[in-house]
PDB file of C-alpha atoms in Angstrom:
ATOM      1  CA  MET A1178      20.344 -17.466 -20.709  1.00 38.00           C
ATOM      2  CA  ALA A1179      23.108 -19.417 -18.971  1.00 40.00           C
ATOM      3  CA  PRO A1180      22.941 -19.709 -15.183  1.00 42.00           C
ATOM      4  CA  ASN A1181      25.027 -17.287 -13.176  1.00 43.00           C
ATOM      5  CA  SER A1182      28.219 -19.194 -12.473  1.00 42.00           C
ATOM      6  CA  ASP A1183      29.053 -16.831  -9.606  1.00 44.00           C
ATOM      7  CA  LEU A1184      26.402 -18.511  -7.471  1.00 48.00           C
ATOM      8  CA  GLN A1185      27.060 -22.127  -8.415  1.00 44.00           C
ATOM      9  CA  PRO A1186      29.949 -22.902  -6.050  1.00 42.00           C
ATOM     10  CA  THR A1187      27.992 -21.659  -3.059  1.00 43.00           C
ATOM     11  CA  VAL A1188      24.407 -22.836  -3.409  1.00 47.00           C
ATOM     12  CA  GLY A1189      22.282 -25.084  -5.590  1.00 55.00           C
ATOM     13  CA  GLY A1190      19.998 -23.736  -8.292  1.00 64.00           C
ATOM     14  CA  THR A1191      16.763 -23.672  -6.271  1.00 74.00           C
ATOM     15  CA  GLU A1192      18.420 -22.253  -3.170  1.00 80.00           C
ATOM     16  CA  ALA A1193      20.239 -19.642  -5.243  1.00 83.00           C
ATOM     17  CA  ALA A1194      16.953 -18.570  -6.833  1.00 88.00           C
ATOM     18  CA  ASP A1195      15.337 -18.295  -3.405  1.00 88.00           C
ATOM     19  CA  ARG A1196      18.148 -16.076  -2.155  1.00 90.00           C
ATOM     20  CA  VAL A1197      18.018 -13.809  -5.194  1.00 92.00           C
ATOM     21  CA  ALA A1198      14.243 -13.479  -4.734  1.00 90.00           C
ATOM     22  CA  ASP A1199      14.698 -12.685  -1.031  1.00 90.00           C
ATOM     23  CA  VAL A1200      17.167  -9.916  -1.873  1.00 91.00           C
ATOM     24  CA  LEU A1201      14.795  -8.348  -4.419  1.00 88.00           C
ATOM     25  CA  LEU A1202      11.876  -8.516  -1.987  1.00 86.00           C
ATOM     26  CA  LEU A1203      14.021  -6.881   0.686  1.00 88.00           C
ATOM     27  CA  PHE A1204      14.674  -3.963  -1.660  1.00 86.00           C
ATOM     28  CA  SER A1205      10.958  -3.691  -2.450  1.00 79.00           C
ATOM     29  CA  ARG A1206      10.263  -3.077   1.252  1.00 77.00           C
ATOM     30  CA  ALA A1207      13.302  -0.914   2.001  1.00 79.00           C
ATOM     31  CA  ASP A1208      13.084   2.764   2.827  1.00 71.00           C
ATOM     32  CA  GLY A1209      16.217   3.773   0.932  1.00 78.00           C
ATOM     33  CA  ALA A1210      19.502   2.257  -0.227  1.00 87.00           C
ATOM     34  CA  LEU A1211      20.861  -1.023   1.158  1.00 90.00           C
ATOM     35  CA  GLY A1212      24.434  -2.207   1.502  1.00 90.00           C
ATOM     36  CA  VAL A1213      26.050  -5.629   1.604  1.00 92.00           C
ATOM     37  CA  SER A1214      26.377  -5.761   5.400  1.00 91.00           C
ATOM     38  CA  GLU A1215      22.751  -4.796   6.084  1.00 92.00           C
ATOM     39  CA  ILE A1216      21.411  -7.308   3.554  1.00 93.00           C
ATOM     40  CA  ALA A1217      23.652 -10.086   4.870  1.00 93.00           C
ATOM     41  CA  ARG A1218      22.581  -9.391   8.458  1.00 92.00           C
ATOM     42  CA  THR A1219      18.870  -9.195   7.630  1.00 91.00           C
ATOM     43  CA  LEU A1220      18.753 -12.329   5.457  1.00 92.00           C
ATOM     44  CA  LYS A1221      21.383 -14.230   7.463  1.00 92.00           C
ATOM     45  CA  LEU A1222      23.603 -14.736   4.416  1.00 92.00           C
ATOM     46  CA  SER A1223      27.342 -14.426   4.030  1.00 92.00           C
ATOM     47  CA  LYS A1224      28.650 -11.143   2.652  1.00 91.00           C
ATOM     48  CA  ALA A1225      30.316 -13.038  -0.193  1.00 92.00           C
ATOM     49  CA  VAL A1226      26.989 -14.514  -1.347  1.00 92.00           C
ATOM     50  CA  VAL A1227      25.210 -11.150  -1.038  1.00 92.00           C
ATOM     51  CA  HIS A1228      27.979  -9.421  -2.978  1.00 91.00           C
ATOM     52  CA  ARG A1229      27.665 -11.911  -5.859  1.00 92.00           C
ATOM     53  CA  ILE A1230      23.874 -11.559  -5.931  1.00 93.00           C
ATOM     54  CA  LEU A1231      24.110  -7.752  -5.998  1.00 92.00           C
ATOM     55  CA  GLN A1232      26.636  -7.852  -8.820  1.00 91.00           C
ATOM     56  CA  SER A1233      24.394 -10.190 -10.827  1.00 91.00           C
ATOM     57  CA  LEU A1234      21.269  -8.081 -10.299  1.00 91.00           C
ATOM     58  CA  GLY A1235      23.187  -4.885 -10.979  1.00 87.00           C
ATOM     59  CA  SER A1236      24.538  -6.199 -14.275  1.00 89.00           C
ATOM     60  CA  ARG A1237      20.950  -6.743 -15.439  1.00 88.00           C
ATOM     61  CA  GLY A1238      19.670  -3.344 -14.399  1.00 86.00           C
ATOM     62  CA  LEU A1239      17.565  -4.709 -11.559  1.00 88.00           C
ATOM     63  CA  LEU A1240      19.705  -2.789  -9.038  1.00 89.00           C
ATOM     64  CA  SER A1241      21.758   0.394  -9.283  1.00 86.00           C
ATOM     65  CA  THR A1242      24.538   1.739  -7.092  1.00 86.00           C
ATOM     66  CA  VAL A1243      23.885   5.130  -5.530  1.00 79.00           C
ATOM     67  CA  ASP A1244      27.238   6.256  -4.165  1.00 68.00           C
ATOM     68  CA  ALA A1245      30.866   5.293  -3.604  1.00 67.00           C
ATOM     69  CA  SER A1246      29.919   3.295  -0.493  1.00 71.00           C
ATOM     70  CA  GLY A1247      28.528   0.524  -2.687  1.00 78.00           C
ATOM     71  CA  SER A1248      24.897   0.850  -1.522  1.00 89.00           C
ATOM     72  CA  TYR A1249      22.169  -0.198  -3.936  1.00 89.00           C
ATOM     73  CA  VAL A1250      18.611   0.764  -4.849  1.00 87.00           C
ATOM     74  CA  LEU A1251      16.156  -0.805  -7.275  1.00 84.00           C
ATOM     75  CA  GLY A1252      17.248  -0.168 -10.841  1.00 81.00           C
ATOM     76  CA  PRO A1253      15.385   0.796 -14.025  1.00 76.00           C
ATOM     77  CA  ALA A1254      14.690  -2.820 -15.026  1.00 79.00           C
ATOM     78  CA  ALA A1255      12.984  -3.485 -11.676  1.00 76.00           C
ATOM     79  CA  ILE A1256      10.919  -0.328 -12.011  1.00 65.00           C
ATOM     80  CA  GLY A1257       9.886  -1.413 -15.497  1.00 64.00           C
ATOM     81  CA  MET A1258       8.852  -4.809 -14.166  1.00 69.00           C
ATOM     82  CA  GLY A1259       6.796  -3.124 -11.462  1.00 64.00           C
ATOM     83  CA  ASN A1260       4.970  -0.984 -13.992  1.00 55.00           C
ATOM     84  CA  LYS A1261       4.327  -4.069 -16.127  1.00 57.00           C
ATOM     85  CA  ALA A1262       2.965  -5.942 -13.123  1.00 60.00           C
ATOM     86  CA  TRP A1263       0.517  -3.115 -12.415  1.00 56.00           C
ATOM     87  CA  GLY A1264      -0.728  -3.377 -15.968  1.00 54.00           C
ATOM     88  CA  GLN A1265      -1.161  -7.135 -15.775  1.00 49.00           C
ATOM     89  CA  LEU A1266      -2.806  -7.294 -12.359  1.00 61.00           C
ATOM     90  CA  ASP A1267      -6.430  -6.274 -12.708  1.00 78.00           C
ATOM     91  CA  PHE A1268      -7.365  -5.170  -9.208  1.00 83.00           C
ATOM     92  CA  ARG A1269     -10.821  -4.118 -10.355  1.00 87.00           C
ATOM     93  CA  THR A1270     -11.759  -7.594 -11.539  1.00 90.00           C
ATOM     94  CA  ILE A1271     -10.434  -9.254  -8.382  1.00 92.00           C
ATOM     95  CA  ALA A1272     -11.980  -6.760  -5.958  1.00 94.00           C
ATOM     96  CA  ALA A1273     -15.319  -6.183  -7.719  1.00 95.00           C
ATOM     97  CA  PRO A1274     -17.345  -9.038  -6.117  1.00 96.00           C
ATOM     98  CA  VAL A1275     -16.057  -8.105  -2.664  1.00 97.00           C
ATOM     99  CA  LEU A1276     -16.806  -4.401  -3.129  1.00 97.00           C
ATOM    100  CA  ARG A1277     -20.275  -5.164  -4.482  1.00 97.00           C
ATOM    101  CA  GLN A1278     -21.061  -7.343  -1.466  1.00 98.00           C
ATOM    102  CA  LEU A1279     -19.745  -4.682   0.919  1.00 98.00           C
ATOM    103  CA  ARG A1280     -21.981  -2.122  -0.808  1.00 97.00           C
ATOM    104  CA  ASP A1281     -24.965  -4.434  -0.381  1.00 97.00           C
ATOM    105  CA  ASP A1282     -24.116  -5.061   3.291  1.00 96.00           C
ATOM    106  CA  THR A1283     -23.614  -1.403   4.210  1.00 95.00           C
ATOM    107  CA  ARG A1284     -25.887   0.236   1.614  1.00 95.00           C
ATOM    108  CA  GLU A1285     -23.159   2.855   1.204  1.00 96.00           C
ATOM    109  CA  THR A1286     -20.879   3.562  -1.757  1.00 97.00           C
ATOM    110  CA  THR A1287     -17.775   1.390  -1.767  1.00 98.00           C
ATOM    111  CA  THR A1288     -14.540   2.462  -3.462  1.00 96.00           C
ATOM    112  CA  LEU A1289     -11.267   0.921  -4.572  1.00 96.00           C
ATOM    113  CA  SER A1290      -8.046   2.959  -4.495  1.00 94.00           C
ATOM    114  CA  VAL A1291      -4.556   1.857  -5.493  1.00 91.00           C
ATOM    115  CA  LEU A1292      -1.159   3.249  -4.588  1.00 88.00           C
ATOM    116  CA  MET A1293       0.493   5.055  -7.501  1.00 83.00           C
ATOM    117  CA  ASN A1294       3.985   6.259  -6.590  1.00 76.00           C
ATOM    118  CA  HIS A1295       3.333   8.886  -3.902  1.00 83.00           C
ATOM    119  CA  SER A1296      -0.375   9.378  -4.514  1.00 87.00           C
ATOM    120  CA  ARG A1297      -3.641   7.466  -4.448  1.00 90.00           C
ATOM    121  CA  LEU A1298      -5.808   6.711  -7.465  1.00 89.00           C
ATOM    122  CA  TYR A1299      -9.521   5.817  -7.466  1.00 91.00           C
ATOM    123  CA  VAL A1300     -10.043   2.915  -9.883  1.00 89.00           C
ATOM    124  CA  ASP A1301     -13.544   1.646  -9.093  1.00 92.00           C
ATOM    125  CA  GLN A1302     -16.707   2.191  -7.056  1.00 95.00           C
ATOM    126  CA  PHE A1303     -20.110   0.631  -6.411  1.00 96.00           C
ATOM    127  CA  GLU A1304     -22.635   3.333  -5.704  1.00 96.00           C
ATOM    128  CA  SER A1305     -25.066   3.280  -2.808  1.00 96.00           C
ATOM    129  CA  PRO A1306     -28.677   2.427  -3.752  1.00 96.00           C
ATOM    130  CA  GLN A1307     -29.881   5.272  -1.532  1.00 95.00           C
ATOM    131  CA  GLU A1308     -30.986   8.601  -2.972  1.00 93.00           C
ATOM    132  CA  ILE A1309     -28.498  10.645  -0.952  1.00 93.00           C
ATOM    133  CA  LYS A1310     -25.066   9.159  -1.445  1.00 94.00           C
ATOM    134  CA  MET A1311     -21.410   9.801  -2.094  1.00 93.00           C
ATOM    135  CA  VAL A1312     -19.688   9.179  -5.414  1.00 93.00           C
ATOM    136  CA  VAL A1313     -16.026   9.586  -6.372  1.00 91.00           C
ATOM    137  CA  ASP A1314     -14.288  10.532  -9.611  1.00 88.00           C
ATOM    138  CA  ILE A1315     -12.724   7.392 -11.070  1.00 87.00           C
ATOM    139  CA  GLY A1316      -9.169   8.108 -12.179  1.00 82.00           C
ATOM    140  CA  ALA A1317      -8.785  11.054  -9.820  1.00 81.00           C
ATOM    141  CA  ARG A1318      -5.493  11.223  -7.914  1.00 83.00           C
ATOM    142  CA  HIS A1319      -5.306  12.292  -4.283  1.00 89.00           C
ATOM    143  CA  PRO A1320      -2.380  12.939  -1.955  1.00 89.00           C
ATOM    144  CA  LEU A1321      -1.565  10.363   0.680  1.00 90.00           C
ATOM    145  CA  HIS A1322      -1.695  12.737   3.637  1.00 89.00           C
ATOM    146  CA  SER A1323      -5.458  13.221   3.985  1.00 86.00           C
ATOM    147  CA  GLY A1324      -8.628  11.155   3.896  1.00 92.00           C
ATOM    148  CA  ALA A1325      -9.438   7.710   5.251  1.00 95.00           C
ATOM    149  CA  SER A1326      -8.285   5.737   2.204  1.00 96.00           C
ATOM    150  CA  SER A1327      -4.995   7.640   2.094  1.00 95.00           C
ATOM    151  CA  ARG A1328      -4.306   7.127   5.806  1.00 95.00           C
ATOM    152  CA  ALA A1329      -5.212   3.448   5.525  1.00 97.00           C
ATOM    153  CA  MET A1330      -2.329   3.145   3.049  1.00 95.00           C
ATOM    154  CA  ILE A1331       0.283   5.541   4.395  1.00 95.00           C
ATOM    155  CA  ALA A1332       0.144   3.992   7.864  1.00 95.00           C
ATOM    156  CA  PHE A1333       1.685   0.850   6.348  1.00 93.00           C
ATOM    157  CA  LEU A1334       4.169   2.510   3.997  1.00 91.00           C
ATOM    158  CA  PRO A1335       7.867   3.212   4.764  1.00 88.00           C
ATOM    159  CA  PRO A1336       8.619   6.176   7.092  1.00 89.00           C
ATOM    160  CA  SER A1337       9.687   8.421   4.199  1.00 87.00           C
ATOM    161  CA  TYR A1338       6.046   8.553   3.024  1.00 89.00           C
ATOM    162  CA  VAL A1339       4.932   9.675   6.475  1.00 92.00           C
ATOM    163  CA  GLU A1340       7.611  12.370   6.607  1.00 92.00           C
ATOM    164  CA  GLU A1341       6.519  13.599   3.188  1.00 90.00           C
ATOM    165  CA  ALA A1342       2.907  13.760   4.371  1.00 92.00           C
ATOM    166  CA  VAL A1343       3.867  15.604   7.556  1.00 93.00           C
ATOM    167  CA  SER A1344       5.842  18.148   5.529  1.00 92.00           C
ATOM    168  CA  ALA A1345       2.925  18.730   3.142  1.00 91.00           C
ATOM    169  CA  LEU A1346       0.430  19.143   5.984  1.00 92.00           C
ATOM    170  CA  LYS A1347       2.679  21.608   7.805  1.00 92.00           C
ATOM    171  CA  GLN A1348       2.735  23.749   4.670  1.00 91.00           C
ATOM    172  CA  SER A1349      -0.984  23.552   3.929  1.00 89.00           C
ATOM    173  CA  LYS A1350      -2.484  23.678   7.435  1.00 88.00           C
ATOM    174  CA  PRO A1351      -1.254  26.323   9.869  1.00 87.00           C
ATOM    175  CA  ASP A1352      -2.945  24.542  12.789  1.00 90.00           C
ATOM    176  CA  PHE A1353      -1.555  21.102  11.894  1.00 90.00           C
ATOM    177  CA  ASN A1354      -0.709  19.023  14.963  1.00 94.00           C
ATOM    178  CA  GLU A1355       2.076  16.606  14.057  1.00 94.00           C
ATOM    179  CA  ALA A1356       1.845  14.592  17.282  1.00 95.00           C
ATOM    180  CA  GLU A1357      -1.884  13.980  16.800  1.00 94.00           C
ATOM    181  CA  TYR A1358      -1.346  12.980  13.168  1.00 94.00           C
ATOM    182  CA  ARG A1359       1.323  10.432  14.057  1.00 95.00           C
ATOM    183  CA  GLN A1360      -0.892   9.078  16.830  1.00 95.00           C
ATOM    184  CA  LEU A1361      -3.710   8.766  14.298  1.00 94.00           C
ATOM    185  CA  LEU A1362      -1.496   6.680  12.011  1.00 96.00           C
ATOM    186  CA  GLU A1363      -0.533   4.497  14.942  1.00 96.00           C
ATOM    187  CA  SER A1364      -4.215   3.830  15.640  1.00 96.00           C
ATOM    188  CA  VAL A1365      -4.676   2.804  11.988  1.00 96.00           C
ATOM    189  CA  ARG A1366      -1.836   0.292  12.341  1.00 96.00           C
ATOM    190  CA  ARG A1367      -3.356  -1.007  15.553  1.00 96.00           C
ATOM    191  CA  ASP A1368      -7.011  -1.186  14.471  1.00 95.00           C
ATOM    192  CA  GLY A1369      -6.535  -1.944  10.779  1.00 96.00           C
ATOM    193  CA  TYR A1370      -8.766   0.840   9.488  1.00 97.00           C
ATOM    194  CA  ALA A1371      -8.995   4.624   9.150  1.00 96.00           C
ATOM    195  CA  THR A1372     -11.956   6.986   9.479  1.00 95.00           C
ATOM    196  CA  SER A1373     -12.729  10.385   8.005  1.00 93.00           C
ATOM    197  CA  PHE A1374     -15.519  12.713   9.075  1.00 91.00           C
ATOM    198  CA  ASN A1375     -15.972  16.145   7.468  1.00 87.00           C
ATOM    199  CA  GLU A1376     -12.351  16.029   6.327  1.00 84.00           C
ATOM    200  CA  ARG A1377     -11.921  16.355   2.572  1.00 78.00           C
ATOM    201  CA  ASN A1378     -15.596  17.165   1.971  1.00 80.00           C
ATOM    202  CA  ILE A1379     -18.020  18.755   4.421  1.00 85.00           C
ATOM    203  CA  GLY A1380     -20.870  16.392   5.222  1.00 88.00           C
ATOM    204  CA  ALA A1381     -18.985  13.292   4.056  1.00 91.00           C
ATOM    205  CA  ALA A1382     -17.781  10.306   6.047  1.00 94.00           C
ATOM    206  CA  SER A1383     -15.636   7.321   5.168  1.00 95.00           C
ATOM    207  CA  ILE A1384     -14.208   4.161   6.720  1.00 97.00           C
ATOM    208  CA  ALA A1385     -11.272   2.598   4.871  1.00 98.00           C
ATOM    209  CA  ALA A1386      -8.991  -0.413   5.225  1.00 98.00           C
ATOM    210  CA  PRO A1387      -5.835  -1.416   3.326  1.00 97.00           C
ATOM    211  CA  PHE A1388      -5.161  -4.537   1.287  1.00 96.00           C
ATOM    212  CA  PHE A1389      -1.757  -6.126   0.732  1.00 93.00           C
ATOM    213  CA  ASP A1390       0.228  -8.426  -1.528  1.00 87.00           C
ATOM    214  CA  LYS A1391       1.417 -11.823  -0.303  1.00 84.00           C
ATOM    215  CA  THR A1392       4.656 -10.347   1.099  1.00 82.00           C
ATOM    216  CA  GLY A1393       2.874  -7.719   3.182  1.00 87.00           C
ATOM    217  CA  ASN A1394       3.343  -4.672   0.955  1.00 87.00           C
ATOM    218  CA  VAL A1395       0.333  -2.365   0.939  1.00 92.00           C
ATOM    219  CA  LEU A1396      -1.209  -2.081  -2.533  1.00 91.00           C
ATOM    220  CA  GLY A1397      -4.248   0.073  -1.946  1.00 93.00           C
ATOM    221  CA  ALA A1398      -7.376   0.554   0.136  1.00 97.00           C
ATOM    222  CA  ILE A1399     -11.118   0.079   0.011  1.00 97.00           C
ATOM    223  CA  SER A1400     -13.670   2.319   1.656  1.00 97.00           C
ATOM    224  CA  SER A1401     -17.312   2.565   2.574  1.00 97.00           C
ATOM    225  CA  CYS A1402     -18.402   6.184   2.284  1.00 96.00           C
ATOM    226  CA  GLY A1403     -21.532   8.276   2.484  1.00 94.00           C
ATOM    227  CA  PRO A1404     -23.248  11.277   4.075  1.00 93.00           C
ATOM    228  CA  ILE A1405     -22.079  11.822   7.622  1.00 92.00           C
ATOM    229  CA  PHE A1406     -25.566  11.738   9.118  1.00 90.00           C
ATOM    230  CA  ARG A1407     -25.770   8.012   8.309  1.00 91.00           C
ATOM    231  CA  PHE A1408     -22.403   7.222   9.896  1.00 88.00           C
ATOM    232  CA  SER A1409     -23.169   6.864  13.577  1.00 75.00           C
ATOM    233  CA  THR A1410     -20.040   7.093  15.700  1.00 69.00           C
ATOM    234  CA  ALA A1411     -21.658   4.562  18.033  1.00 64.00           C
ATOM    235  CA  ASP A1412     -21.563   1.946  15.256  1.00 83.00           C
ATOM    236  CA  THR A1413     -18.168   2.789  13.782  1.00 88.00           C
ATOM    237  CA  ALA A1414     -16.640  -0.453  15.061  1.00 89.00           C
ATOM    238  CA  GLY A1415     -19.375  -2.583  13.503  1.00 92.00           C
ATOM    239  CA  HIS A1416     -19.167  -0.770  10.183  1.00 94.00           C
ATOM    240  CA  ALA A1417     -15.364  -0.935  10.265  1.00 95.00           C
ATOM    241  CA  ALA A1418     -15.471  -4.682  10.897  1.00 96.00           C
ATOM    242  CA  LYS A1419     -17.273  -5.164   7.579  1.00 97.00           C
ATOM    243  CA  VAL A1420     -14.770  -2.977   5.739  1.00 98.00           C
ATOM    244  CA  THR A1421     -11.705  -4.670   7.236  1.00 98.00           C
ATOM    245  CA  ALA A1422     -13.162  -8.119   6.528  1.00 98.00           C
ATOM    246  CA  ALA A1423     -13.637  -7.128   2.888  1.00 98.00           C
ATOM    247  CA  ALA A1424     -10.067  -5.803   2.688  1.00 98.00           C
ATOM    248  CA  ARG A1425      -8.730  -9.055   4.132  1.00 97.00           C
ATOM    249  CA  GLU A1426     -10.683 -11.006   1.539  1.00 97.00           C
ATOM    250  CA  ILE A1427      -9.144  -8.950  -1.291  1.00 96.00           C
ATOM    251  CA  THR A1428      -5.684  -9.584   0.194  1.00 95.00           C
ATOM    252  CA  ARG A1429      -6.489 -13.307   0.261  1.00 94.00           C
ATOM    253  CA  LEU A1430      -7.639 -13.289  -3.347  1.00 93.00           C
ATOM    254  CA  LEU A1431      -4.521 -11.443  -4.494  1.00 88.00           C
ATOM    255  CA  ALA A1432      -2.313 -14.042  -2.810  1.00 85.00           C
ATOM    256  CA  ARG A1433      -3.796 -16.980  -4.714  1.00 82.00           C
TER     257      ARG A1433
END
């Protein structure tokens, strides 16, 4: 395919490619449509350069316009690329040694969840060697509003995901306290992990931490889970330190 002549008078080939990549990455992190002015301001580019990049990406289906204002969102070609990337990136293979070691260190079941649109999907686990233990259903989907693994992810997702979770919880729980929930998410962002005690299942406990791609987008979460009587609140910080260290290692491996 011939190079896009629209970009040639302004920047060289490598610099042009960098700018196109920056624009696409900006859309991948955006919470809604973006316009020329916002992109130019964020990336410190001229509006003329941004306009040419958007036209080029739009002509290839990587972006789509959403209204008469000229704002853009990711297009069908970008979505297709994302789905293809999920298929090619084997999280289970990458995370397996780390999850196995975390299971050995904690002697509790460790799980791997990935973000799938607006839900969470269990894709792997290493079961506790102890007689009384927790196990999860591989392939089962769960909403993002409840549970440690879900909160570990949603705390780092765009605000629209949080608003969706708040709306769902208001409908399903008459005693839902929105202020407490938002404060809980803030603590996850601050501490880097989420906890769950007697939440989705009575008698179950979990400590979860998110992992990310190299640009800082949350991809999923890992957890250490088991019967609540073995999860001493006095040792939550120590247990959580092992989980967050494992999550950081998975993030490091994904960035290689």
